[in-house]
Amino acid sequence: MAQVVCEWGLPGIEMLRSTATVFVIVDVLSFSTAVSVATDTGAEVIPFPWGDADAAREEAARQSAIAASPKRAAGGQLSLSPASLRHVVRGTRLLLPSPNGSRLSLATGEVPTLCGCLRNYKSVAEAVQAMRLDGLVAVIPAGERWADGSLRPAIEDWIGAGAIISAIEAEVSAEAAVARAVFAAAANDLASVIRTCMSGRELIERGFGEDVEIALEVGSSKRAPRLIDGAYR
């Protein structure tokens, strides 16, 4: 029988990589939401490490892909901003650097990997159920990082992880049960919680409030992005 576990970030993946039967990466603001928006249009998203724009352009050329801007951008430039991906052309291959979601996606090795957020939590849970797994379902809230590189737990990712866990019919670990309870506690005032959490405030203050609103399109997506041959599709 499958059991759902929930552990934070890269250490969680490294601890579970040898035992997990599937990973679900949850980076609500904004990698997972960006992947959800792009794949809803029929695009593919190639996760790529953050911080080397030249390497990203070279890899995009090698893979016949478009390199997204390494900085969140608006005004038609494709980037980590979900709003910039609303109308990406079907069939586009988009190489998307990000400091958290991409990094975690690239760390899961040969373990099947899905990308989840509030928009697609039901679809991702259904995809997990359809796998009929007998082992550990590892739901990984990405979190953010402090200036020294250490993990900053991000409440929006914990809530997103809890939403997915709440829709999976399986045994749950204590940590997964708490994540599920956090989602249930936040559900009645979810928009306010996401808008006023640290990550939400940061985006709104930088002029990317639309990205927060897209992340709040709860249950709107019927697709579950899966990492296949290096790309979410």
PDB file of C-alpha atoms in Angstrom:
ATOM      1  CA  MET A   1       0.000   0.000   0.000  1.00  0.00           C
ATOM      2  CA  ALA A   2       1.229   3.478  -0.832  1.00  0.00           C
ATOM      3  CA  GLN A   3       2.134   5.923   1.898  1.00  0.00           C
ATOM      4  CA  VAL A   4       2.365   9.678   1.389  1.00  0.00           C
ATOM      5  CA  VAL A   5       5.298  11.434   3.023  1.00  0.00           C
ATOM      6  CA  CYS A   6       6.166  15.130   3.044  1.00  0.00           C
ATOM      7  CA  GLU A   7       9.691  16.484   3.470  1.00  0.00           C
ATOM      8  CA  TRP A   8      11.208  19.851   2.652  1.00  0.00           C
ATOM      9  CA  GLY A   9      13.414  20.794  -0.267  1.00  0.00           C
ATOM     10  CA  LEU A  10      16.625  19.256  -1.524  1.00  0.00           C
ATOM     11  CA  PRO A  11      17.468  17.455   1.751  1.00  0.00           C
ATOM     12  CA  GLY A  12      14.075  15.770   1.580  1.00  0.00           C
ATOM     13  CA  ILE A  13      14.711  14.570  -1.968  1.00  0.00           C
ATOM     14  CA  GLU A  14      18.182  13.324  -1.110  1.00  0.00           C
ATOM     15  CA  MET A  15      16.848  11.428   1.907  1.00  0.00           C
ATOM     16  CA  LEU A  16      14.007   9.803  -0.074  1.00  0.00           C
ATOM     17  CA  ARG A  17      15.540   9.287  -3.535  1.00  0.00           C
ATOM     18  CA  SER A  18      16.384   5.633  -2.896  1.00  0.00           C
ATOM     19  CA  THR A  19      12.943   4.749  -1.506  1.00  0.00           C
ATOM     20  CA  ALA A  20      10.393   7.041  -3.182  1.00  0.00           C
ATOM     21  CA  THR A  21       8.241   5.649  -5.995  1.00  0.00           C
ATOM     22  CA  VAL A  22       7.240   9.143  -7.166  1.00  0.00           C
ATOM     23  CA  PHE A  23       8.162  12.722  -6.307  1.00  0.00           C
ATOM     24  CA  VAL A  24       5.778  15.676  -6.416  1.00  0.00           C
ATOM     25  CA  ILE A  25       7.618  19.012  -6.489  1.00  0.00           C
ATOM     26  CA  VAL A  26       5.599  21.906  -5.026  1.00  0.00           C
ATOM     27  CA  ASP A  27       6.880  25.450  -5.627  1.00  0.00           C
ATOM     28  CA  VAL A  28       3.709  27.544  -5.673  1.00  0.00           C
ATOM     29  CA  LEU A  29       5.331  30.989  -6.098  1.00  0.00           C
ATOM     30  CA  SER A  30       6.213  30.388  -8.804  1.00  0.00           C
ATOM     31  CA  PHE A  31       7.960  27.495 -10.592  1.00  0.00           C
ATOM     32  CA  SER A  32       5.158  24.933 -10.227  1.00  0.00           C
ATOM     33  CA  THR A  33       2.518  27.489 -11.189  1.00  0.00           C
ATOM     34  CA  ALA A  34       4.590  28.537 -14.213  1.00  0.00           C
ATOM     35  CA  VAL A  35       4.909  24.891 -15.289  1.00  0.00           C
ATOM     36  CA  SER A  36       1.162  24.399 -14.843  1.00  0.00           C
ATOM     37  CA  VAL A  37       0.301  27.452 -16.941  1.00  0.00           C
ATOM     38  CA  ALA A  38       2.772  26.568 -19.710  1.00  0.00           C
ATOM     39  CA  THR A  39       1.804  22.913 -19.974  1.00  0.00           C
ATOM     40  CA  ASP A  40      -1.885  23.842 -19.996  1.00  0.00           C
ATOM     41  CA  THR A  41      -1.189  25.543 -23.335  1.00  0.00           C
ATOM     42  CA  GLY A  42       0.605  22.473 -24.693  1.00  0.00           C
ATOM     43  CA  ALA A  43       4.144  23.742 -24.126  1.00  0.00           C
ATOM     44  CA  GLU A  44       6.975  21.703 -22.600  1.00  0.00           C
ATOM     45  CA  VAL A  45       9.117  23.043 -19.752  1.00  0.00           C
ATOM     46  CA  ILE A  46      12.745  22.017 -19.323  1.00  0.00           C
ATOM     47  CA  PRO A  47      13.998  22.725 -15.778  1.00  0.00           C
ATOM     48  CA  PHE A  48      17.474  24.229 -15.665  1.00  0.00           C
ATOM     49  CA  PRO A  49      19.804  25.394 -12.872  1.00  0.00           C
ATOM     50  CA  TRP A  50      19.653  29.015 -11.817  1.00  0.00           C
ATOM     51  CA  GLY A  51      22.488  31.498 -12.225  1.00  0.00           C
ATOM     52  CA  ASP A  52      24.306  30.897 -15.534  1.00  0.00           C
ATOM     53  CA  ALA A  53      22.515  32.707 -18.351  1.00  0.00           C
ATOM     54  CA  ASP A  54      25.129  31.780 -20.971  1.00  0.00           C
ATOM     55  CA  ALA A  55      24.856  28.087 -20.123  1.00  0.00           C
ATOM     56  CA  ALA A  56      21.070  28.345 -20.277  1.00  0.00           C
ATOM     57  CA  ARG A  57      21.183  29.872 -23.761  1.00  0.00           C
ATOM     58  CA  GLU A  58      23.610  27.209 -24.951  1.00  0.00           C
ATOM     59  CA  GLU A  59      21.469  24.395 -23.571  1.00  0.00           C
ATOM     60  CA  ALA A  60      18.328  25.907 -25.056  1.00  0.00           C
ATOM     61  CA  ALA A  61      19.978  26.024 -28.471  1.00  0.00           C
ATOM     62  CA  ARG A  62      21.119  22.410 -28.100  1.00  0.00           C
ATOM     63  CA  GLN A  63      17.578  21.308 -27.265  1.00  0.00           C
ATOM     64  CA  SER A  64      15.825  23.511 -29.844  1.00  0.00           C
ATOM     65  CA  ALA A  65      14.169  25.360 -26.993  1.00  0.00           C
ATOM     66  CA  ILE A  66      13.566  28.958 -25.986  1.00  0.00           C
ATOM     67  CA  ALA A  67      15.539  30.120 -22.950  1.00  0.00           C
ATOM     68  CA  ALA A  68      13.259  31.950 -20.548  1.00  0.00           C
ATOM     69  CA  SER A  69      14.586  35.125 -18.998  1.00  0.00           C
ATOM     70  CA  PRO A  70      16.527  34.321 -15.808  1.00  0.00           C
ATOM     71  CA  LYS A  71      14.705  37.244 -14.205  1.00  0.00           C
ATOM     72  CA  ARG A  72      10.956  37.415 -13.670  1.00  0.00           C
ATOM     73  CA  ALA A  73       9.682  39.593 -16.490  1.00  0.00           C
ATOM     74  CA  ALA A  74       6.463  41.004 -17.859  1.00  0.00           C
ATOM     75  CA  GLY A  75       5.490  42.597 -21.138  1.00  0.00           C
ATOM     76  CA  GLY A  76       5.695  39.553 -23.393  1.00  0.00           C
ATOM     77  CA  GLN A  77       9.116  38.224 -22.363  1.00  0.00           C
ATOM     78  CA  LEU A  78       8.888  34.576 -21.306  1.00  0.00           C
ATOM     79  CA  SER A  79      10.157  34.088 -17.770  1.00  0.00           C
ATOM     80  CA  LEU A  80       9.441  32.512 -14.394  1.00  0.00           C
ATOM     81  CA  SER A  81       6.408  34.806 -14.198  1.00  0.00           C
ATOM     82  CA  PRO A  82       3.301  32.653 -14.813  1.00  0.00           C
ATOM     83  CA  ALA A  83       1.596  35.688 -16.335  1.00  0.00           C
ATOM     84  CA  SER A  84       4.253  35.760 -19.072  1.00  0.00           C
ATOM     85  CA  LEU A  85       3.361  32.180 -20.027  1.00  0.00           C
ATOM     86  CA  ARG A  86      -0.402  32.579 -20.417  1.00  0.00           C
ATOM     87  CA  HIS A  87      -0.237  32.612 -24.216  1.00  0.00           C
ATOM     88  CA  VAL A  88       2.909  30.638 -24.958  1.00  0.00           C
ATOM     89  CA  VAL A  89       2.499  28.837 -28.273  1.00  0.00           C
ATOM     90  CA  ARG A  90       1.503  25.180 -28.205  1.00  0.00           C
ATOM     91  CA  GLY A  91       4.505  22.943 -28.872  1.00  0.00           C
ATOM     92  CA  THR A  92       7.012  25.471 -27.526  1.00  0.00           C
ATOM     93  CA  ARG A  93       9.945  23.974 -25.655  1.00  0.00           C
ATOM     94  CA  LEU A  94      10.825  26.381 -22.867  1.00  0.00           C
ATOM     95  CA  LEU A  95      14.013  26.092 -20.847  1.00  0.00           C
ATOM     96  CA  LEU A  96      13.145  27.560 -17.444  1.00  0.00           C
ATOM     97  CA  PRO A  97      15.842  28.329 -14.863  1.00  0.00           C
ATOM     98  CA  SER A  98      14.655  28.717 -11.284  1.00  0.00           C
ATOM     99  CA  PRO A  99      16.420  28.694  -7.918  1.00  0.00           C
ATOM    100  CA  ASN A 100      14.119  26.168  -6.270  1.00  0.00           C
ATOM    101  CA  GLY A 101      11.657  24.200  -8.404  1.00  0.00           C
ATOM    102  CA  SER A 102      14.094  23.561 -11.248  1.00  0.00           C
ATOM    103  CA  ARG A 103      16.878  22.626  -8.866  1.00  0.00           C
ATOM    104  CA  LEU A 104      14.652  20.075  -7.129  1.00  0.00           C
ATOM    105  CA  SER A 105      13.296  18.682 -10.397  1.00  0.00           C
ATOM    106  CA  LEU A 106      16.837  17.991 -11.544  1.00  0.00           C
ATOM    107  CA  ALA A 107      17.648  16.170  -8.289  1.00  0.00           C
ATOM    108  CA  THR A 108      15.049  13.386  -8.453  1.00  0.00           C
ATOM    109  CA  GLY A 109      17.125  11.090 -10.648  1.00  0.00           C
ATOM    110  CA  GLU A 110      15.223   8.201 -12.217  1.00  0.00           C
ATOM    111  CA  VAL A 111      12.222   8.505  -9.893  1.00  0.00           C
ATOM    112  CA  PRO A 112       9.005   9.561 -11.695  1.00  0.00           C
ATOM    113  CA  THR A 113       8.427  13.244 -10.979  1.00  0.00           C
ATOM    114  CA  LEU A 114       5.306  15.422 -11.103  1.00  0.00           C
ATOM    115  CA  CYS A 115       4.979  19.173 -10.615  1.00  0.00           C
ATOM    116  CA  GLY A 116       2.148  20.333  -8.368  1.00  0.00           C
ATOM    117  CA  CYS A 117       0.592  23.593  -7.225  1.00  0.00           C
ATOM    118  CA  LEU A 118      -2.785  24.935  -6.123  1.00  0.00           C
ATOM    119  CA  ARG A 119      -3.999  25.214  -9.737  1.00  0.00           C
ATOM    120  CA  ASN A 120      -3.552  21.517 -10.453  1.00  0.00           C
ATOM    121  CA  TYR A 121      -3.590  19.828  -7.053  1.00  0.00           C
ATOM    122  CA  LYS A 122      -6.567  17.612  -7.866  1.00  0.00           C
ATOM    123  CA  SER A 123      -5.150  16.557 -11.240  1.00  0.00           C
ATOM    124  CA  VAL A 124      -1.758  15.752  -9.738  1.00  0.00           C
ATOM    125  CA  ALA A 125      -3.406  13.688  -6.990  1.00  0.00           C
ATOM    126  CA  GLU A 126      -5.429  11.832  -9.618  1.00  0.00           C
ATOM    127  CA  ALA A 127      -2.239  11.129 -11.592  1.00  0.00           C
ATOM    128  CA  VAL A 128      -0.594   9.715  -8.480  1.00  0.00           C
ATOM    129  CA  GLN A 129      -3.630   7.528  -7.800  1.00  0.00           C
ATOM    130  CA  ALA A 130      -3.612   6.293 -11.403  1.00  0.00           C
ATOM    131  CA  MET A 131      -0.039   5.036 -10.965  1.00  0.00           C
ATOM    132  CA  ARG A 132      -1.325   2.478  -8.437  1.00  0.00           C
ATOM    133  CA  LEU A 133       1.897   2.739  -6.488  1.00  0.00           C
ATOM    134  CA  ASP A 134       3.002   0.451  -3.699  1.00  0.00           C
ATOM    135  CA  GLY A 135       5.590   2.515  -1.853  1.00  0.00           C
ATOM    136  CA  LEU A 136       6.396   6.060  -0.837  1.00  0.00           C
ATOM    137  CA  VAL A 137       4.717   9.007  -2.537  1.00  0.00           C
ATOM    138  CA  ALA A 138       7.071  11.882  -1.672  1.00  0.00           C
ATOM    139  CA  VAL A 139       5.459  15.318  -1.753  1.00  0.00           C
ATOM    140  CA  ILE A 140       8.215  17.933  -1.562  1.00  0.00           C
ATOM    141  CA  PRO A 141       7.420  21.557  -0.649  1.00  0.00           C
ATOM    142  CA  ALA A 142      10.310  23.485  -2.186  1.00  0.00           C
ATOM    143  CA  GLY A 143      10.599  26.402   0.200  1.00  0.00           C
ATOM    144  CA  GLU A 144      12.791  29.414  -0.427  1.00  0.00           C
ATOM    145  CA  ARG A 145      16.369  30.102   0.599  1.00  0.00           C
ATOM    146  CA  TRP A 146      17.844  32.649   2.960  1.00  0.00           C
ATOM    147  CA  ALA A 147      20.837  34.727   1.874  1.00  0.00           C
ATOM    148  CA  ASP A 148      23.221  32.133   3.319  1.00  0.00           C
ATOM    149  CA  GLY A 149      21.656  29.415   1.172  1.00  0.00           C
ATOM    150  CA  SER A 150      19.812  27.685   3.997  1.00  0.00           C
ATOM    151  CA  LEU A 151      16.186  26.618   3.609  1.00  0.00           C
ATOM    152  CA  ARG A 152      13.441  29.119   4.359  1.00  0.00           C
ATOM    153  CA  PRO A 153      10.208  27.143   4.782  1.00  0.00           C
ATOM    154  CA  ALA A 154       7.555  28.820   2.632  1.00  0.00           C
ATOM    155  CA  ILE A 155       3.992  28.560   3.869  1.00  0.00           C
ATOM    156  CA  GLU A 156       2.532  28.644   0.348  1.00  0.00           C
ATOM    157  CA  ASP A 157       4.448  25.479  -0.552  1.00  0.00           C
ATOM    158  CA  TRP A 158       3.362  23.753   2.641  1.00  0.00           C
ATOM    159  CA  ILE A 159      -0.254  24.632   1.841  1.00  0.00           C
ATOM    160  CA  GLY A 160       0.146  23.461  -1.764  1.00  0.00           C
ATOM    161  CA  ALA A 161       1.661  20.189  -0.591  1.00  0.00           C
ATOM    162  CA  GLY A 162      -1.195  19.767   1.869  1.00  0.00           C
ATOM    163  CA  ALA A 163      -3.755  20.345  -0.869  1.00  0.00           C
ATOM    164  CA  ILE A 164      -2.258  17.551  -2.989  1.00  0.00           C
ATOM    165  CA  ILE A 165      -1.985  15.217   0.003  1.00  0.00           C
ATOM    166  CA  SER A 166      -5.619  15.892   0.918  1.00  0.00           C
ATOM    167  CA  ALA A 167      -6.717  14.608  -2.507  1.00  0.00           C
ATOM    168  CA  ILE A 168      -4.690  11.360  -2.414  1.00  0.00           C
ATOM    169  CA  GLU A 169      -6.350   8.325  -0.873  1.00  0.00           C
ATOM    170  CA  ALA A 170      -3.500   6.653   0.976  1.00  0.00           C
ATOM    171  CA  GLU A 171      -1.873   6.332   4.348  1.00  0.00           C
ATOM    172  CA  VAL A 172       0.052   9.433   5.368  1.00  0.00           C
ATOM    173  CA  SER A 173       3.071  10.100   7.534  1.00  0.00           C
ATOM    174  CA  ALA A 174       2.802  12.465  10.490  1.00  0.00           C
ATOM    175  CA  GLU A 175       4.447  15.225   8.468  1.00  0.00           C
ATOM    176  CA  ALA A 176       2.057  14.690   5.563  1.00  0.00           C
ATOM    177  CA  ALA A 177      -0.906  14.732   7.938  1.00  0.00           C
ATOM    178  CA  VAL A 178       0.218  18.080   9.344  1.00  0.00           C
ATOM    179  CA  ALA A 179       0.631  19.529   5.828  1.00  0.00           C
ATOM    180  CA  ARG A 180      -2.899  18.338   5.022  1.00  0.00           C
ATOM    181  CA  ALA A 181      -4.185  19.990   8.198  1.00  0.00           C
ATOM    182  CA  VAL A 182      -2.426  23.246   7.287  1.00  0.00           C
ATOM    183  CA  PHE A 183      -4.240  23.292   3.935  1.00  0.00           C
ATOM    184  CA  ALA A 184      -7.556  22.613   5.634  1.00  0.00           C
ATOM    185  CA  ALA A 185      -6.931  25.409   8.149  1.00  0.00           C
ATOM    186  CA  ALA A 186      -6.017  27.898   5.412  1.00  0.00           C
ATOM    187  CA  ALA A 187      -8.749  26.907   2.951  1.00  0.00           C
ATOM    188  CA  ASN A 188     -11.402  29.314   4.234  1.00  0.00           C
ATOM    189  CA  ASP A 189      -9.110  32.319   3.834  1.00  0.00           C
ATOM    190  CA  LEU A 190      -6.664  30.979   1.266  1.00  0.00           C
ATOM    191  CA  ALA A 191      -6.418  34.080  -0.910  1.00  0.00           C
ATOM    192  CA  SER A 192      -5.539  36.283   2.031  1.00  0.00           C
ATOM    193  CA  VAL A 193      -2.962  33.795   3.334  1.00  0.00           C
ATOM    194  CA  ILE A 194      -1.166  33.503  -0.018  1.00  0.00           C
ATOM    195  CA  ARG A 195      -1.261  37.250  -0.701  1.00  0.00           C
ATOM    196  CA  THR A 196       0.118  38.140   2.741  1.00  0.00           C
ATOM    197  CA  CYS A 197       2.718  35.386   3.196  1.00  0.00           C
ATOM    198  CA  MET A 198       6.315  36.526   2.760  1.00  0.00           C
ATOM    199  CA  SER A 199       6.648  35.289  -0.827  1.00  0.00           C
ATOM    200  CA  GLY A 200       3.269  36.735  -1.814  1.00  0.00           C
ATOM    201  CA  ARG A 201       4.097  40.135  -0.346  1.00  0.00           C
ATOM    202  CA  GLU A 202       7.465  40.168  -2.085  1.00  0.00           C
ATOM    203  CA  LEU A 203       5.893  39.513  -5.488  1.00  0.00           C
ATOM    204  CA  ILE A 204       3.136  42.064  -5.014  1.00  0.00           C
ATOM    205  CA  GLU A 205       5.614  44.719  -3.879  1.00  0.00           C
ATOM    206  CA  ARG A 206       7.748  44.033  -6.980  1.00  0.00           C
ATOM    207  CA  GLY A 207       4.760  44.526  -9.262  1.00  0.00           C
ATOM    208  CA  PHE A 208       3.959  40.851  -9.908  1.00  0.00           C
ATOM    209  CA  GLY A 209       0.646  40.632  -8.116  1.00  0.00           C
ATOM    210  CA  GLU A 210      -0.880  38.937 -11.168  1.00  0.00           C
ATOM    211  CA  ASP A 211       1.413  35.961 -10.567  1.00  0.00           C
ATOM    212  CA  VAL A 212      -0.020  35.596  -7.074  1.00  0.00           C
ATOM    213  CA  GLU A 213      -3.553  35.700  -8.455  1.00  0.00           C
ATOM    214  CA  ILE A 214      -2.727  33.020 -11.038  1.00  0.00           C
ATOM    215  CA  ALA A 215      -1.335  30.836  -8.249  1.00  0.00           C
ATOM    216  CA  LEU A 216      -4.723  31.238  -6.551  1.00  0.00           C
ATOM    217  CA  GLU A 217      -6.667  29.707  -9.462  1.00  0.00           C
ATOM    218  CA  VAL A 218      -7.295  26.754  -7.186  1.00  0.00           C
ATOM    219  CA  GLY A 219      -8.217  23.527  -8.958  1.00  0.00           C
ATOM    220  CA  SER A 220      -8.502  25.229 -12.353  1.00  0.00           C
ATOM    221  CA  SER A 221      -6.074  22.998 -14.260  1.00  0.00           C
ATOM    222  CA  LYS A 222      -6.990  19.522 -15.454  1.00  0.00           C
ATOM    223  CA  ARG A 223      -3.387  18.589 -16.326  1.00  0.00           C
ATOM    224  CA  ALA A 224      -0.669  16.977 -14.229  1.00  0.00           C
ATOM    225  CA  PRO A 225       2.799  17.911 -15.567  1.00  0.00           C
ATOM    226  CA  ARG A 226       5.215  14.975 -15.504  1.00  0.00           C
ATOM    227  CA  LEU A 227       8.948  15.111 -16.093  1.00  0.00           C
ATOM    228  CA  ILE A 228       9.610  12.949 -19.164  1.00  0.00           C
ATOM    229  CA  ASP A 229      13.001  12.901 -20.932  1.00  0.00           C
ATOM    230  CA  GLY A 230      14.036  16.042 -19.098  1.00  0.00           C
ATOM    231  CA  ALA A 231      10.921  18.128 -19.755  1.00  0.00           C
ATOM    232  CA  TYR A 232       7.604  18.656 -17.988  1.00  0.00           C
ATOM    233  CA  ARG A 233       4.794  17.850 -20.369  1.00  0.00           C
TER     234      ARG A 233
END
